[in-house]
Coordinates of C-alpha atoms and ligand atoms in Angstrom, one line a residue:
M14 CA 175.8 82.4 122.2
T15 CA 173.4 83.8 119.6
K16 CA 174.6 84.0 116.1
E17 CA 174.2 87.4 114.4
R18 CA 171.8 86.9 111.6
K19 CA 173.4 87.9 108.3
S20 CA 171.5 89.7 105.7
S21 CA 170.9 87.4 102.8
G22 CA 170.6 90.2 100.4
G23 CA 166.9 90.0 100.3
P24 CA 164.7 92.2 98.2
L25 CA 165.2 95.3 100.3
G26 CA 169.0 95.1 100.7
G27 CA 169.7 94.0 97.1
G28 CA 167.2 96.5 95.7
A29 CA 168.9 99.4 97.6
S30 CA 172.4 98.6 96.4
K31 CA 171.2 98.2 92.8
E32 CA 169.4 101.5 93.1
E33 CA 172.6 103.2 94.2
T34 CA 174.6 101.7 91.4
A35 CA 172.0 102.8 88.9
K36 CA 172.1 106.3 90.4
V37 CA 176.0 106.5 90.1
L38 CA 175.8 105.2 86.5
Q39 CA 173.1 107.8 85.7
W40 CA 175.3 110.6 87.1
M41 CA 178.4 109.3 85.2
L42 CA 176.4 109.1 81.9
A43 CA 175.1 112.7 82.5
A44 CA 178.6 113.9 83.2
A45 CA 180.1 112.2 80.1
L46 CA 177.3 113.6 77.9
L47 CA 177.9 117.1 79.3
A48 CA 181.7 116.8 78.8
L49 CA 181.2 115.5 75.2
F50 CA 178.8 118.4 74.7
A51 CA 181.4 120.9 76.0
V52 CA 184.2 119.4 73.8
C53 CA 182.0 119.5 70.7
L54 CA 180.9 123.0 71.5
W55 CA 184.5 124.1 71.9
L56 CA 185.6 122.4 68.7
F57 CA 182.6 123.9 66.9
W58 CA 183.6 127.3 68.2
D59 CA 187.2 126.8 67.1
I60 CA 186.2 125.7 63.6
W61 CA 183.6 128.3 63.2
A62 CA 186.1 131.0 64.2
A63 CA 188.7 129.6 61.8
R64 CA 186.2 129.4 59.0
K65 CA 185.1 132.9 59.6
D66 CA 188.7 134.2 59.6
L67 CA 189.5 132.3 56.3
Q68 CA 186.3 133.6 54.7
A69 CA 187.2 137.1 55.6
F70 CA 190.7 136.6 54.3
V71 CA 189.4 135.2 51.0
H72 CA 186.9 138.0 50.8
Q73 CA 189.6 140.7 51.2
R74 CA 192.1 139.0 48.8
A75 CA 189.9 137.6 46.1
V76 CA 189.5 140.7 44.0
P77 CA 193.2 142.0 44.1
L78 CA 194.6 138.6 43.5
G79 CA 192.2 138.0 40.7
G80 CA 190.8 134.8 42.1
V81 CA 191.2 132.4 45.1
S82 CA 193.8 129.7 45.0
G83 CA 192.5 126.1 44.8
S84 CA 194.1 125.0 48.1
L85 CA 192.4 127.9 50.0
L86 CA 189.0 127.0 48.6
A87 CA 189.6 123.3 49.5
E88 CA 190.5 124.3 53.1
L89 CA 187.4 126.5 53.3
R90 CA 185.2 123.6 52.0
D91 CA 186.9 121.3 54.6
L92 CA 186.1 123.7 57.4
Y93 CA 182.5 123.9 56.3
R94 CA 182.2 120.1 56.3
Q95 CA 183.7 119.9 59.8
E96 CA 181.3 122.6 61.0
I97 CA 178.3 120.8 59.6
T98 CA 179.4 117.5 61.2
L99 CA 179.9 119.1 64.5
N100 CA 176.5 120.8 64.1
L101 CA 174.9 117.4 63.6
I102 CA 176.8 115.9 66.6
L103 CA 175.7 118.8 68.8
A104 CA 172.1 118.5 67.7
S105 CA 172.1 114.7 68.4
L106 CA 173.7 115.4 71.8
I107 CA 171.0 118.0 72.6
L108 CA 168.3 115.5 71.5
V109 CA 169.7 112.7 73.7
M110 CA 170.1 115.0 76.7
G111 CA 166.6 116.3 76.2
V112 CA 165.2 112.8 76.1
L113 CA 167.2 111.9 79.2
L114 CA 166.1 115.0 81.0
G115 CA 162.4 114.5 80.1
G116 CA 162.6 110.9 81.3
Y117 CA 164.3 112.0 84.5
V118 CA 161.7 114.7 85.2
T119 CA 158.8 112.2 84.5
Y120 CA 160.5 109.7 86.9
W121 CA 161.0 112.4 89.5
V122 CA 157.4 113.6 89.3
R123 CA 156.1 110.0 89.6
L124 CA 158.5 109.2 92.5
S125 CA 157.5 112.3 94.4
G126 CA 153.8 111.3 94.0
R127 CA 154.6 107.9 95.3
M128 CA 156.6 109.3 98.2
R129 CA 153.6 111.6 99.0
D130 CA 151.3 108.5 99.0
I131 CA 153.7 106.6 101.3
Q132 CA 153.8 109.6 103.7
N133 CA 150.0 109.8 103.7
I134 CA 149.4 106.0 103.9
D135 CA 148.4 106.1 107.6
H136 CA 145.8 108.8 106.7
Y137 CA 144.5 106.8 103.8
I138 CA 144.3 103.6 105.9
L139 CA 142.4 105.5 108.6
Q140 CA 140.0 106.9 106.1
S141 CA 139.5 103.6 104.2
I142 CA 138.6 101.5 107.3
T143 CA 134.9 100.8 107.4
R144 CA 134.8 100.8 111.2
G145 CA 134.7 104.1 113.0
V146 CA 138.1 105.0 114.5
M147 CA 138.9 107.8 116.9
T148 CA 142.0 108.4 118.8
V149 CA 142.2 110.4 122.0
D150 CA 145.3 111.6 123.8
E151 CA 146.0 111.4 127.6
K152 CA 144.5 114.8 128.0
Q153 CA 141.3 113.5 126.4
R154 CA 141.8 115.6 123.3
I155 CA 140.6 114.0 120.0
T156 CA 143.7 113.6 117.8
S157 CA 142.1 111.8 114.8
C158 CA 138.8 110.6 113.6
N159 CA 137.9 108.9 110.4
Q160 CA 134.9 109.5 108.2
A161 CA 133.3 106.2 109.1
F162 CA 133.2 107.3 112.8
G163 CA 131.4 110.5 111.7
R164 CA 129.0 108.6 109.4
I165 CA 128.1 106.0 112.1
L166 CA 127.5 108.5 114.8
G167 CA 126.0 111.2 112.7
L168 CA 128.9 113.6 113.5
S169 CA 131.2 115.7 111.4
A170 CA 134.6 113.9 111.7
S171 CA 136.7 117.0 110.8
H172 CA 134.7 119.0 113.4
C173 CA 135.8 116.6 116.2
I174 CA 139.6 116.7 115.6
G175 CA 141.4 118.9 118.1
R176 CA 138.3 119.2 120.4
D177 CA 138.0 118.0 123.9
F178 CA 136.4 114.5 124.1
A179 CA 134.2 115.8 126.9
S180 CA 132.8 118.5 124.7
V181 CA 131.6 116.0 122.0
F182 CA 130.2 113.3 124.3
D183 CA 127.9 113.6 127.3
P184 CA 129.3 112.6 130.7
D185 CA 127.0 109.6 130.9
S186 CA 127.6 108.5 127.3
P187 CA 129.1 105.0 127.0
F188 CA 131.8 106.4 124.7
R189 CA 133.1 108.7 127.4
R190 CA 132.8 106.0 130.1
M191 CA 134.9 103.5 128.1
V192 CA 137.6 106.0 127.1
E193 CA 137.9 107.4 130.6
W194 CA 138.1 103.9 132.0
A195 CA 140.8 102.9 129.5
L196 CA 142.9 106.0 130.3
Q197 CA 142.4 105.4 134.1
S198 CA 143.5 101.8 133.8
A199 CA 146.6 103.1 132.0
G200 CA 145.5 101.1 128.9
N201 CA 146.2 97.8 130.6
M202 CA 142.9 96.4 129.8
D203 CA 141.2 96.6 126.4
A204 CA 137.4 96.8 126.6
E205 CA 134.4 95.9 124.4
D206 CA 130.7 96.7 124.8
E207 CA 127.5 96.6 122.7
I208 CA 125.2 99.6 122.9
V209 CA 122.2 101.1 121.2
H210 CA 123.1 104.6 120.1
Q211 CA 120.6 107.3 119.2
T212 CA 121.9 109.5 116.4
P213 CA 121.2 113.2 116.2
G214 CA 118.6 112.4 113.5
G215 CA 116.7 110.2 116.0
D216 CA 117.7 106.8 114.5
E217 CA 118.7 104.0 116.8
K218 CA 121.8 102.0 115.9
P219 CA 123.2 98.9 117.5
L220 CA 127.0 99.5 117.9
R221 CA 130.0 97.6 119.2
L222 CA 132.5 99.8 121.0
T223 CA 136.1 98.6 121.5
T224 CA 138.9 100.5 123.2
C225 CA 142.6 99.7 123.1
A226 CA 145.7 101.4 124.3
L227 CA 147.7 103.7 122.0
R228 CA 151.4 103.5 122.8
N229 CA 154.5 105.1 121.4
E230 CA 157.6 103.2 120.3
K231 CA 158.9 103.1 123.9
G232 CA 155.6 101.5 125.0
R233 CA 154.4 104.6 126.9
L234 CA 150.7 105.1 126.8
I235 CA 149.9 108.2 124.7
G236 CA 146.2 107.8 124.3
V237 CA 143.3 105.5 123.5
I238 CA 141.9 104.1 120.3
L239 CA 138.1 103.9 120.1
L240 CA 136.7 101.6 117.5
V241 CA 133.0 101.7 116.6
K242 CA 131.3 99.0 114.5
D243 CA 127.8 99.4 113.2
L244 CA 125.9 96.2 113.9
T245 CA 122.7 97.2 112.1
S246 CA 123.0 94.7 109.2
I247 CA 124.3 91.9 111.5
K248 CA 121.4 92.3 113.8
A249 CA 119.0 92.4 110.9
L250 CA 120.5 89.2 109.6
E251 CA 120.3 87.6 113.1
E252 CA 116.6 88.7 113.3
R253 CA 115.9 87.2 109.9
L254 CA 117.6 83.9 110.9
R255 CA 115.6 83.8 114.1
R256 CA 112.4 84.5 112.2
Q257 CA 113.2 81.7 109.8
E258 CA 113.9 79.3 112.6
R259 CA 110.6 80.4 114.3
L260 CA 108.7 79.9 111.1
A261 CA 110.3 76.5 110.5
A262 CA 109.2 75.5 114.0
I263 CA 105.7 76.8 113.5
G264 CA 105.5 75.1 110.1
H265 CA 106.6 71.8 111.6
L266 CA 104.1 72.0 114.5
T267 CA 101.3 73.3 112.2
R268 CA 101.7 70.4 109.8
R269 CA 101.2 67.9 112.6
I270 CA 98.2 69.8 114.0
L271 CA 96.6 70.0 110.5
H272 CA 97.1 66.3 110.1
E273 CA 95.2 65.7 113.3
V274 CA 92.5 68.3 112.8
R275 CA 91.5 67.7 109.2
N276 CA 89.9 64.2 109.6
P277 CA 87.7 65.1 112.6
L278 CA 86.6 68.3 110.8
S279 CA 85.5 66.3 107.8
A280 CA 83.8 63.8 110.0
M281 CA 82.0 66.6 112.0
D282 CA 80.9 68.2 108.7
L283 CA 79.6 65.0 107.3
N284 CA 77.8 64.0 110.6
L285 CA 76.2 67.4 110.9
Q286 CA 74.8 67.1 107.3
L287 CA 73.5 63.6 108.2
L288 CA 71.9 65.0 111.4
Q289 CA 70.3 67.8 109.4
E290 CA 68.9 65.3 106.8
H291 CA 67.8 63.0 109.6
L292 CA 65.9 65.8 111.4
E293 CA 64.3 66.7 108.0
R294 CA 63.3 63.1 107.5
L295 CA 61.7 62.9 111.0
G296 CA 59.8 66.1 110.1
V297 CA 61.3 68.0 113.0
H298 CA 61.0 71.7 112.3
D299 CA 62.5 73.4 115.4
S300 CA 63.7 76.9 114.7
K301 CA 66.1 76.8 117.7
A302 CA 67.6 73.6 116.5
E303 CA 67.9 75.0 113.0
R304 CA 69.6 78.1 114.3
Y305 CA 72.1 76.1 116.4
L306 CA 72.9 74.0 113.4
R307 CA 73.5 77.1 111.2
V308 CA 75.9 78.5 113.8
V309 CA 77.7 75.2 114.0
F310 CA 77.9 75.0 110.2
S311 CA 79.2 78.6 109.9
E312 CA 81.8 78.1 112.5
L313 CA 82.8 74.8 110.9
R314 CA 83.3 76.6 107.6
R315 CA 85.4 79.3 109.3
L316 CA 87.5 76.6 110.9
D317 CA 87.8 74.9 107.5
K318 CA 89.0 78.1 105.9
V319 CA 91.6 78.6 108.7
V320 CA 92.8 75.0 108.1
G321 CA 92.9 75.6 104.4
D322 CA 94.8 78.9 104.7
T323 CA 97.2 77.3 107.2
H324 CA 97.8 74.5 104.8
H325 CA 98.5 77.0 102.0
C326 CA 100.9 78.8 104.2
V327 CA 103.0 75.8 105.4
T328 CA 102.8 73.8 102.2
P329 CA 102.1 76.2 99.3
P330 CA 100.4 74.4 96.4
P331 CA 102.3 74.5 93.1
V332 CA 101.7 77.4 90.8
H333 CA 100.6 76.6 87.2
L334 CA 102.1 79.3 85.0
R335 CA 100.6 80.4 81.8
P336 CA 100.5 83.7 79.9
V337 CA 98.2 86.1 81.8
V338 CA 97.2 89.7 81.1
V339 CA 97.6 91.4 84.5
Q340 CA 94.9 94.0 83.7
D341 CA 92.3 91.2 83.1
V342 CA 93.0 89.7 86.5
L343 CA 92.8 93.0 88.3
N344 CA 89.5 94.0 86.5
Q345 CA 87.9 90.7 87.5
V346 CA 88.9 91.0 91.2
A347 CA 87.8 94.7 91.3
D348 CA 84.4 93.8 89.7
G349 CA 83.9 91.1 92.3
L350 CA 84.8 93.3 95.3
R351 CA 83.3 96.7 94.1
A352 CA 80.0 96.0 95.8
S353 CA 81.7 95.5 99.2
F354 CA 83.5 98.8 98.9
E355 CA 80.4 100.7 97.8
Q356 CA 78.4 99.1 100.6
G357 CA 80.8 100.7 103.1
G358 CA 80.7 104.1 101.3
H359 CA 84.3 103.7 100.0
R360 CA 85.8 104.2 96.5
L361 CA 87.8 101.7 94.7
E362 CA 89.7 103.4 91.9
L363 CA 91.7 101.6 89.1
D364 CA 94.6 103.1 87.3
L365 CA 95.9 100.5 84.9
W366 CA 98.7 100.6 82.3
P367 CA 97.1 101.3 78.9
D368 CA 98.9 98.4 77.0
P369 CA 98.2 94.8 78.0
L370 CA 100.9 93.6 80.4
E371 CA 101.4 89.9 79.9
V372 CA 103.2 87.8 82.5
A373 CA 103.7 84.1 83.1
A374 CA 101.6 83.5 86.2
D375 CA 99.0 81.4 87.8
P376 CA 95.8 83.6 87.4
D377 CA 94.0 82.0 90.4
R378 CA 96.9 82.6 92.7
I379 CA 97.4 86.2 91.5
K380 CA 93.7 86.8 92.1
E381 CA 94.2 85.4 95.6
V382 CA 97.0 88.0 96.1
V383 CA 95.0 90.9 95.0
I384 CA 91.8 89.9 96.9
N385 CA 93.8 89.6 100.1
L386 CA 95.4 93.0 99.6
L387 CA 92.1 94.7 98.7
L388 CA 90.3 93.1 101.7
N389 CA 93.1 94.3 104.0
A390 CA 92.7 97.8 102.5
L391 CA 88.9 97.6 103.0
D392 CA 89.3 96.6 106.6
A393 CA 91.8 99.5 107.1
V394 CA 89.4 102.1 105.7
T395 CA 86.3 100.8 107.6
G396 CA 84.8 103.6 109.7
R397 CA 86.3 106.4 107.6
S398 CA 85.7 107.8 104.1
G399 CA 87.9 105.3 102.3
R400 CA 89.7 105.6 99.0
V401 CA 91.5 102.6 97.7
F402 CA 93.7 102.6 94.6
L403 CA 94.5 99.6 92.5
R404 CA 97.2 100.3 90.0
C405 CA 99.5 98.4 87.6
R406 CA 102.3 99.6 85.4
W407 CA 105.4 98.3 83.7
D408 CA 108.8 99.2 85.0
Q409 CA 110.9 99.3 81.9
R410 CA 114.2 99.6 83.8
T411 CA 113.8 96.3 85.7
N412 CA 111.3 94.8 83.2
R413 CA 108.9 94.1 86.0
V414 CA 105.2 94.5 86.3
V415 CA 104.3 96.5 89.3
V416 CA 100.9 96.1 91.0
E417 CA 100.1 98.5 93.8
V418 CA 97.3 98.7 96.4
E419 CA 97.1 101.9 98.3
D420 CA 94.6 103.0 100.9
N421 CA 94.0 106.0 103.2
G422 CA 93.2 103.8 106.2
T423 CA 94.5 103.3 109.7
G424 CA 98.1 102.6 108.6
I425 CA 100.4 100.1 110.4
P426 CA 102.5 101.2 113.4
W427 CA 106.2 100.8 112.6
E428 CA 106.7 98.2 115.4
N429 CA 104.2 95.9 113.5
L430 CA 105.6 96.5 110.0
S431 CA 108.2 93.8 110.3
K432 CA 105.6 91.3 111.5
V433 CA 102.8 91.6 108.9
F434 CA 104.1 88.7 106.8
D435 CA 104.4 86.4 109.9
P436 CA 101.8 83.7 109.9
Y437 CA 99.1 84.3 112.5
F438 CA 100.1 87.9 113.1
T439 CA 96.8 89.8 113.2
T440 CA 95.4 92.9 114.9
K441 CA 91.8 92.0 113.9
R442 CA 89.3 90.3 116.1
R443 CA 88.3 87.7 113.6
G444 CA 91.4 87.7 111.4
T445 CA 93.6 84.6 111.0
G446 CA 96.8 86.6 110.3
L447 CA 97.4 84.3 107.3
G448 CA 96.4 86.6 104.4
L449 CA 99.7 88.4 103.9
S450 CA 101.7 85.3 104.7
V451 CA 99.9 83.4 101.8
V452 CA 100.4 86.5 99.6
H453 CA 104.1 86.5 100.3
N454 CA 104.4 82.9 99.4
I455 CA 102.5 83.3 96.1
V456 CA 104.6 86.3 95.1
K457 CA 107.8 84.4 95.9
Q458 CA 106.6 81.4 93.9
H459 CA 106.2 83.8 90.9
G460 CA 109.8 85.0 91.4
G461 CA 108.5 88.4 92.5
E462 CA 108.9 90.7 95.5
I463 CA 106.5 92.5 97.9
H464 CA 107.0 95.6 100.0
V465 CA 104.8 97.4 102.4
S466 CA 105.1 101.0 103.5
S467 CA 102.7 102.6 105.9
W468 CA 102.0 105.8 107.8
V469 CA 99.8 105.6 110.9
N470 CA 96.4 107.3 110.3
E471 CA 97.4 108.2 106.7
G472 CA 97.4 104.9 104.9
T473 CA 99.3 101.9 103.5
L474 CA 100.9 101.2 100.2
V475 CA 101.6 97.6 99.2
V476 CA 103.8 97.1 96.1
V477 CA 104.1 93.8 94.3
H478 CA 106.8 93.3 91.6
L479 CA 106.3 90.5 89.2
P480 CA 108.9 89.5 86.6
G481 CA 108.1 90.8 83.1
P482 CA 107.6 88.6 80.1
Q483 CA 111.2 88.3 79.0
S484 CA 112.9 87.9 82.3
S485 CA 110.5 85.7 84.3
E486 CA 112.6 83.2 86.2
M487 CA 109.9 81.5 88.1
A488 CA 110.0 79.0 90.8
S489 CA 107.4 76.7 89.4
Q490 CA 107.2 74.5 92.4
Ligands
ATP525 N1 96.2 97.9 104.4 C1 96.5 97.7 105.7 N2 96.3 98.7 106.5 C2 96.5 98.5 107.9 N3 96.9 97.4 108.4 C3 97.2 96.3 107.6 C4 97.0 96.4 106.2 N4 97.3 95.2 105.7 C5 97.7 94.5 106.7 N5 97.6 95.1 107.8 C6 98.0 94.6 109.2 O1 98.7 93.3 109.0 C7 98.0 92.3 109.7 C8 98.2 91.0 109.0 O2 97.4 91.0 107.8 P1 97.0 89.6 107.2 O3 96.3 89.9 105.9 O4 98.1 88.7 107.1 O5 96.0 89.1 108.3 P2 94.6 89.6 108.7 O6 94.1 90.5 107.7 O7 94.7 90.1 110.1 O8 93.7 88.3 108.7 P3 93.0 87.6 107.4 O9 93.8 88.1 106.2 O10 93.2 86.2 107.6 O11 91.7 88.1 107.5 C9 96.6 92.8 109.9 O12 96.0 92.2 111.0 C10 96.8 94.3 110.0 O13 97.2 94.6 111.4
MG526 MG1 94.1 90.0 105.6

């Protein structure tokens, strides 16, 4: 036999009875105050009337009697005193009742606000959930829809409520398929699916859809709940992790290859030089042999650069920070490259902050950054009338020095934008694809950031943020 569980007078039970007692006490207090007030008022009325009568009597008799007797005057004074006392009592009672009434009204207003909140709690919960939530009844009519649902799908949430589900979603849309399936299976099976949704604005969003049965208190199916989760940030994180894993694997492999390649390269270089000297000593002047040797030397240099850049990329050398005026570095780089720009009929324009911007940096590494960015811009404008801007300014809000390189070149297709910092990603016939990867490492070593924006056939803007003089927290590895 099961024992009936007795209430232990927990917070709810105890609280309710206490509340009732308090309410009864409140009513009793109000009634007592009112009764006291009524009695005082009656007494006051009685005394006031008596005093008025006596005053009238004294007033009528005072002159013919030639004066008022002492006892009558004493009685009149007594009545006055009683009247004043009652006046004071009445005023105090009114004050107390006013305070109590004010308190009660405040309490009642607060209570009714809290009651309203409790009544609307399901609405607030629905609107506060960051997942998109939509409920559909058995007749496939949308009964509720929160703002997150509208935001994720690019719909107006209030516009959906009350409408037919079929009028909002296409027949072949996964939303409709899942809801119909959930209703047909009488809500016995909850379902989950991952899709890529195209918003009305043309954006693609990875979404996770979940359906579950909506039942009433008797367990009867009254509709379906459709939950939508935006997976954009999760997918981006996954992609970043995958990229990091890929880069770690590439780095590991590259270090091993570099180790194997460097020594034979130096040996080849040395032996080629010895061969050249030997031929000279023998007095052999063969133009073909000299041309072959030049080609081998030049390819060897190229290979050596690739090895050097790769080494930079996988094991960045430490930066040696010292105070550097950014404008000086930019001017030096621009002077060095101006001839290459002019040769191709392009313009390199400088727009530098008027006051010297001093940062703690490794000037040689910063030069490397700017050279790489300008050479990329030069490659991008080749074959067109190129205009390349090199700018620098101080962002007072973030206390950062901003260096920009902008060109009106080919631009970068959006599918390549996320890959430009990957080592070995190149679209150039003779490119190594290491330039931006090295640039990224150097900027990171200086505690900065780099961003690329690009428009195909319009141009590219690369923005480098370097910590300003006061806030530089540099990774001086
Ligand atoms: N300003 C730019 N305009 C158009 N495309 C660019 C620009 N900067 C970079 N890119 C693209 O990014 C790719 C990677 O650039 P990165 O500097 O890393 O290597 P690379 O220039 O190809 O080779 P390397 O720098 O070794 O000569 C380029 O191949 C190019 O497709
Ligand atoms: Mg490059």
